[in-house]
CSV table of C-alpha atoms in Angstrom, one decimal:
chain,number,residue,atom,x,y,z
A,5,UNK,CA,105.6,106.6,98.1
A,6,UNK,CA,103.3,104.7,96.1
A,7,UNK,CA,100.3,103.0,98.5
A,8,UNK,CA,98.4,100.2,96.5
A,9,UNK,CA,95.2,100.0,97.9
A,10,UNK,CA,94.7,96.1,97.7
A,11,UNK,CA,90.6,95.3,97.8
A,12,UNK,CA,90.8,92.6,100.1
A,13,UNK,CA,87.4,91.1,99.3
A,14,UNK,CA,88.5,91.1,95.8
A,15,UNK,CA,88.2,87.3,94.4
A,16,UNK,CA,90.9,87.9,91.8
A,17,UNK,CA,92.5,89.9,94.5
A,18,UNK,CA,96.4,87.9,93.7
A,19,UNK,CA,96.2,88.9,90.4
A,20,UNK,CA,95.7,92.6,90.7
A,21,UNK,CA,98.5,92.2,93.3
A,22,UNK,CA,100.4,91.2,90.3
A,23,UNK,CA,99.3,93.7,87.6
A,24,UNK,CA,100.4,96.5,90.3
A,25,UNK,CA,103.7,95.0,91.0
A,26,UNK,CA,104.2,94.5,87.9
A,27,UNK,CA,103.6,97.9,86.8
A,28,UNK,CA,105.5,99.3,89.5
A,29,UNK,CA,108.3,97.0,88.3
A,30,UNK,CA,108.2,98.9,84.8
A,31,UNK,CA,108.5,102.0,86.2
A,32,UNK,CA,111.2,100.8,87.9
A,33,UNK,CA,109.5,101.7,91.6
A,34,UNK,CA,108.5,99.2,94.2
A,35,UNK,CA,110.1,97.4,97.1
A,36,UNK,CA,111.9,95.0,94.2
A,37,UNK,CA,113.7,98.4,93.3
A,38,UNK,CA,114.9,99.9,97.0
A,39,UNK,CA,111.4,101.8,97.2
A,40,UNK,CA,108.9,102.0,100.1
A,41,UNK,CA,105.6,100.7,99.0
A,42,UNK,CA,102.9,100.7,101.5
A,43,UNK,CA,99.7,98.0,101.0
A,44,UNK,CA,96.7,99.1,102.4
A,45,UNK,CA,94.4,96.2,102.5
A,46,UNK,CA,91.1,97.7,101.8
A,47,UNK,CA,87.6,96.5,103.1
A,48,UNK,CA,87.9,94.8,105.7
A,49,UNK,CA,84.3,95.8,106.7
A,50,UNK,CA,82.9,93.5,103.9
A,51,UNK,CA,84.3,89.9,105.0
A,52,UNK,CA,82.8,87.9,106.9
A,53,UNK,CA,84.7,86.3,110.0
A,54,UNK,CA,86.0,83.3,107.6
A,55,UNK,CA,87.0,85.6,105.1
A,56,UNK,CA,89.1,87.9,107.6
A,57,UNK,CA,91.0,84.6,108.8
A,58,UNK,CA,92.0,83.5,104.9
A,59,UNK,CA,93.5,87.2,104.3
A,60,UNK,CA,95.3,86.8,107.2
A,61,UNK,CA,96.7,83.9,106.0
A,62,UNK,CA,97.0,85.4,102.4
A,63,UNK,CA,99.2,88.3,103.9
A,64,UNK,CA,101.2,86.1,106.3
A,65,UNK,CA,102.4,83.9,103.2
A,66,UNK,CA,103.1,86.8,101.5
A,67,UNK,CA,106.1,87.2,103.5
A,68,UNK,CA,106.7,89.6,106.3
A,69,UNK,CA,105.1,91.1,109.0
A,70,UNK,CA,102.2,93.9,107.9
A,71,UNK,CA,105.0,96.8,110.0
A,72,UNK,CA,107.8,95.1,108.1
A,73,UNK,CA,106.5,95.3,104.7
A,74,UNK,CA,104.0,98.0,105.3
A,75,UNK,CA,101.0,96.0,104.8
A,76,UNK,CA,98.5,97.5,106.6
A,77,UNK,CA,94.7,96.4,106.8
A,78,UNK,CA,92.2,98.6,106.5
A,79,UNK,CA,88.2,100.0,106.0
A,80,UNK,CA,87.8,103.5,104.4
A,81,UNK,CA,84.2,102.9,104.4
A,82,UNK,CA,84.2,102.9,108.3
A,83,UNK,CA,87.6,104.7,108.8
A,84,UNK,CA,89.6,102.0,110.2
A,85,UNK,CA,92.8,101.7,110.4
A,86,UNK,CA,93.4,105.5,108.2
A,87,UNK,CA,95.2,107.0,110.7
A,88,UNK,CA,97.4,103.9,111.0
A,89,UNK,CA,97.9,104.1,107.0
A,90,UNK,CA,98.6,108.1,106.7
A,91,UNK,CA,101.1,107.6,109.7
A,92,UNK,CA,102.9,105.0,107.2
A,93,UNK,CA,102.8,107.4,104.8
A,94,UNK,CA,104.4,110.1,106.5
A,95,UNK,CA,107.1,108.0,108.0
A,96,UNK,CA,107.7,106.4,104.1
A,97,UNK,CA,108.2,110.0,103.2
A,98,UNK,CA,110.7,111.4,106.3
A,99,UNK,CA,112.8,107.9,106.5
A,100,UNK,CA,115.8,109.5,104.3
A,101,UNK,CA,115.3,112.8,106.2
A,102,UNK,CA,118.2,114.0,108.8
A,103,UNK,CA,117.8,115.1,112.2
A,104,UNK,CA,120.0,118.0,113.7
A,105,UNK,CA,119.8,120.0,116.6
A,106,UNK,CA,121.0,123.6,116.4
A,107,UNK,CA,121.4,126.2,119.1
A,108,UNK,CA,120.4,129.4,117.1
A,109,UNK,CA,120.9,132.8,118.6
A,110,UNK,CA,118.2,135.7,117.7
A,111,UNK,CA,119.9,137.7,115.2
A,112,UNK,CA,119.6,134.0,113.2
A,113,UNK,CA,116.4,134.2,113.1
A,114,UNK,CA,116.1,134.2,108.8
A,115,UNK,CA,117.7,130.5,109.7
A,116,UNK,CA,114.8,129.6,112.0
A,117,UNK,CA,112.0,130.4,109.0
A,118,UNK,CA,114.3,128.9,106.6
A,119,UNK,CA,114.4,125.4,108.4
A,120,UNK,CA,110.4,125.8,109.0
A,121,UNK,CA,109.8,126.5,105.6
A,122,UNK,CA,112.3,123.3,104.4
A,123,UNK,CA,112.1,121.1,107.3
A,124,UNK,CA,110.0,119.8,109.9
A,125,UNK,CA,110.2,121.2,113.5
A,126,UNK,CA,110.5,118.5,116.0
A,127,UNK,CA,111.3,120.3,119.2
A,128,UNK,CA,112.1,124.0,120.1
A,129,UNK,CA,112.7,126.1,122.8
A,130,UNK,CA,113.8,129.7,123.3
A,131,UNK,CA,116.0,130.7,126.3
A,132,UNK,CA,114.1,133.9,127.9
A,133,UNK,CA,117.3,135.2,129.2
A,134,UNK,CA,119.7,134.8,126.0
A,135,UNK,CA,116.9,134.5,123.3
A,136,UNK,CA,119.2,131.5,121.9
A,137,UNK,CA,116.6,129.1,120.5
A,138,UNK,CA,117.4,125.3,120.7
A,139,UNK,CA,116.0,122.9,118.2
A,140,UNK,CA,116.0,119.5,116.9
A,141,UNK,CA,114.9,119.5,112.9
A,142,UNK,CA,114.4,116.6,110.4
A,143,UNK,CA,116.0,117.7,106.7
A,144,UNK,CA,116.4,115.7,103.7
A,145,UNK,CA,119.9,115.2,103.1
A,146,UNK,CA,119.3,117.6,99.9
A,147,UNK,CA,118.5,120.3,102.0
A,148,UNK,CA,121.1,119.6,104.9
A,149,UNK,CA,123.2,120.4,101.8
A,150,UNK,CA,121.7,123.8,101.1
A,151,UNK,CA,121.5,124.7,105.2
A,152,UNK,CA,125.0,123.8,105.9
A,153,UNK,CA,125.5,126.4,102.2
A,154,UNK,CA,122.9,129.2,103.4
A,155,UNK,CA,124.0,129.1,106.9
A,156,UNK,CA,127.6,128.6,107.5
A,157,UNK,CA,127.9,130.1,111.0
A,158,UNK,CA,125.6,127.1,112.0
A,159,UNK,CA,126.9,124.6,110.2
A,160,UNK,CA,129.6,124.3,112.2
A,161,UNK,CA,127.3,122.7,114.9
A,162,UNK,CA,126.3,120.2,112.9
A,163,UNK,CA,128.6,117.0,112.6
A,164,UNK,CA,131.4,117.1,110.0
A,165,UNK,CA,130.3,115.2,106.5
A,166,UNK,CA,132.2,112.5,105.4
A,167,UNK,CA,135.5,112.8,103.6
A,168,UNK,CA,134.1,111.4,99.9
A,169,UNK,CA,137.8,110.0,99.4
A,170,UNK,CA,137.1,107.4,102.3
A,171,UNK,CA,134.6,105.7,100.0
């Protein structure tokens, strides 16, 4: 996910806007090519009230809402707004991933390390009486491909993949 720090107090600030999309463009990343590009409007601390009101306006011409287009304002010199901007970057990087939730009895428990190790665990909890642990997961669709291969017995669980003919 590429995150173009944008210096906000920067008075050729539209034209390095331009240099990085067009960069971007030749690499063939960027929002003009399906990709999630986060702006993080840097330096905020060093405008002065006037100047805070103009990149507002800046940023509302440039189209969007800051969620919608993942323009986010921030200061690393005073640490605002960082924990909005790494939150953007770890959604950006789970959007394609899959959610599933397994019930996974104990003798499966090679499965368990296997979606911790290749997944993210969003919610588990272990029966005390059956040991059966019950889980929701987030995989990218790469690796729902090598669970549903590693782990068969599970699989079935998880809802049936569409028939590639139907495309």
């Amino acid at each position: 996910v590429p995150v173009h720090v944008v210096g906000a107090s920067d008075p050729d600030r539209d034209g390095r806007i331009r240099d990085v999309e067009e960069v971007l463009d030749a690499l063939e990343a960027g929002p003009s090519h399906d990709q999630a590009t986060i702006e993080a409007w840097n330096k905020l601390d060093a405008l002065t009230a006037d100047e805070r009101v103009k990149v507002d306006a800046v940023i509302a011409a440039r189209g969007d809402s800051l969620q919608a287009r993942n323009r986010l304002l921030i200061s690393a010199l005073k640490a605002s707004g960082l924990e909005v901007l790494t939150s953007a970057v770890e959604t950006a990087l789970t959007a394609d991933h899959e959610l599933l939730s397994l019930a996974i009895p104990p003798q499966d428990g090679r499965a368990v390390a296997w979606l911790h190790r290749h997944g993210e665990a969003l919610q588990e909890e272990t029966d005390p009486e059956t040991g059966i642990l019950r889980g929701k997961f987030k995989l990218t669709e790469i690796d729902m491909g090598r669970f549903r291969s590693e782990f068969p017995s599970l699989a079935n669980q998880l809802p049936e993949l569409p028939d590639p003919d139907e495309y």
